[in-house]
């Protein structure tokens, strides 16, 4: 089975978490999607780039989630989510996925 890059997992968690919350009306379910994807990505980051990188990327993942809220007030919800997901994917690729 092919490995899914951590960049895809992280970006998918941000987009999927928001999408699930929006379409189901259940914020907790969206949060669960966000958390599971974040934990999966963190495990991949740790394996591929080490503990320090995993900690930094996990912090960036949480910051991306938090930062999407005020950004959404300026550009709209979906553009904000896609913007932070893209930034998170780029960071994840640069730190962890590019090497392997």
Tab-separated table of C-alpha atoms in Angstrom:
chain	number	residue	atom	x	y	z
A	1	UNK	CA	0.000	0.000	0.000
A	2	UNK	CA	1.352	3.429	-0.936
A	3	UNK	CA	2.122	5.856	1.855
A	4	UNK	CA	-0.022	8.958	1.987
A	5	UNK	CA	2.210	12.016	2.396
A	6	UNK	CA	1.816	13.813	5.713
A	7	UNK	CA	1.152	17.019	3.767
A	8	UNK	CA	-2.013	15.445	2.348
A	9	UNK	CA	-3.092	14.143	5.762
A	10	UNK	CA	-2.611	17.536	7.445
A	11	UNK	CA	-4.306	19.561	4.723
A	12	UNK	CA	-7.069	16.981	4.463
A	13	UNK	CA	-7.665	17.206	8.202
A	14	UNK	CA	-8.123	20.959	8.069
A	15	UNK	CA	-10.400	20.891	5.020
A	16	UNK	CA	-12.216	17.720	6.054
A	17	UNK	CA	-12.755	18.856	9.628
A	18	UNK	CA	-14.330	22.089	8.481
A	19	UNK	CA	-16.376	20.358	5.794
A	20	UNK	CA	-17.755	17.751	8.178
A	21	UNK	CA	-18.637	20.403	10.760
A	22	UNK	CA	-20.303	22.589	8.165
A	23	UNK	CA	-22.260	19.903	6.328
A	24	UNK	CA	-23.406	17.956	9.383
A	25	UNK	CA	-23.910	20.931	11.676
A	26	UNK	CA	-21.953	18.996	14.300
A	27	UNK	CA	-18.843	20.911	15.365
A	28	UNK	CA	-17.683	18.081	17.618
A	29	UNK	CA	-17.680	15.641	14.704
A	30	UNK	CA	-15.655	18.107	12.628
A	31	UNK	CA	-13.284	18.501	15.566
A	32	UNK	CA	-12.875	14.737	15.740
A	33	UNK	CA	-11.898	14.626	12.057
A	34	UNK	CA	-9.434	17.470	12.654
A	35	UNK	CA	-7.947	15.716	15.706
A	36	UNK	CA	-7.600	12.269	14.110
A	37	UNK	CA	-5.911	13.711	11.039
A	38	UNK	CA	-3.649	15.859	13.227
A	39	UNK	CA	-2.616	12.893	15.351
A	40	UNK	CA	-1.954	10.802	12.245
A	41	UNK	CA	0.118	13.562	10.673
A	42	UNK	CA	2.041	14.096	13.936
A	43	UNK	CA	2.957	10.424	14.035
A	44	UNK	CA	4.182	10.611	10.444
A	45	UNK	CA	6.156	13.789	11.178
A	46	UNK	CA	7.824	12.135	14.157
A	47	UNK	CA	8.796	9.087	12.107
A	48	UNK	CA	10.060	11.069	9.120
A	49	UNK	CA	11.629	14.163	10.678
A	50	UNK	CA	12.012	13.586	14.422
A	51	UNK	CA	10.420	14.884	17.592
A	52	UNK	CA	11.361	18.552	17.322
A	53	UNK	CA	10.025	18.835	13.796
A	54	UNK	CA	6.862	16.983	14.798
A	55	UNK	CA	6.325	19.390	17.699
A	56	UNK	CA	6.835	22.410	15.462
A	57	UNK	CA	4.501	21.072	12.771
A	58	UNK	CA	1.863	20.122	15.337
A	59	UNK	CA	2.006	23.648	16.705
A	60	UNK	CA	1.659	24.975	13.155
A	61	UNK	CA	-1.357	22.683	12.579
A	62	UNK	CA	-3.132	24.029	15.663
A	63	UNK	CA	-2.174	27.595	14.716
A	64	UNK	CA	-3.524	27.045	11.195
A	65	UNK	CA	-6.841	25.886	12.636
A	66	UNK	CA	-7.015	28.819	15.040
A	67	UNK	CA	-5.825	31.311	12.429
A	68	UNK	CA	-8.454	30.262	9.929
A	69	UNK	CA	-11.182	31.748	12.127
A	70	UNK	CA	-10.125	35.426	12.038
A	71	UNK	CA	-8.973	35.005	8.441
A	72	UNK	CA	-12.459	33.761	7.514
A	73	UNK	CA	-13.913	37.079	8.632
A	74	UNK	CA	-11.761	38.829	6.054
A	75	UNK	CA	-11.832	36.469	3.051
A	76	UNK	CA	-14.650	33.998	3.723
A	77	UNK	CA	-14.717	30.578	5.322
A	78	UNK	CA	-13.694	28.299	2.465
A	79	UNK	CA	-10.897	30.543	1.158
A	80	UNK	CA	-9.518	30.771	4.699
A	81	UNK	CA	-9.634	27.004	5.190
A	82	UNK	CA	-8.017	26.310	1.820
A	83	UNK	CA	-5.369	28.970	2.481
A	84	UNK	CA	-4.288	27.583	5.837
A	85	UNK	CA	-4.500	24.011	4.527
A	86	UNK	CA	-2.206	24.932	1.645
A	87	UNK	CA	0.259	26.617	3.980
A	88	UNK	CA	0.205	23.587	6.281
A	89	UNK	CA	0.721	21.213	3.359
A	90	UNK	CA	3.702	23.239	2.157
A	91	UNK	CA	5.274	23.299	5.629
A	92	UNK	CA	4.703	19.578	6.092
A	93	UNK	CA	6.187	18.756	2.716
A	94	UNK	CA	9.219	20.988	3.278
A	95	UNK	CA	10.009	19.597	6.723
A	96	UNK	CA	8.965	15.941	6.521
A	97	UNK	CA	7.858	14.665	3.112
A	98	UNK	CA	10.502	16.112	0.814
A	99	UNK	CA	13.184	13.830	2.207
A	100	UNK	CA	11.520	10.568	1.455
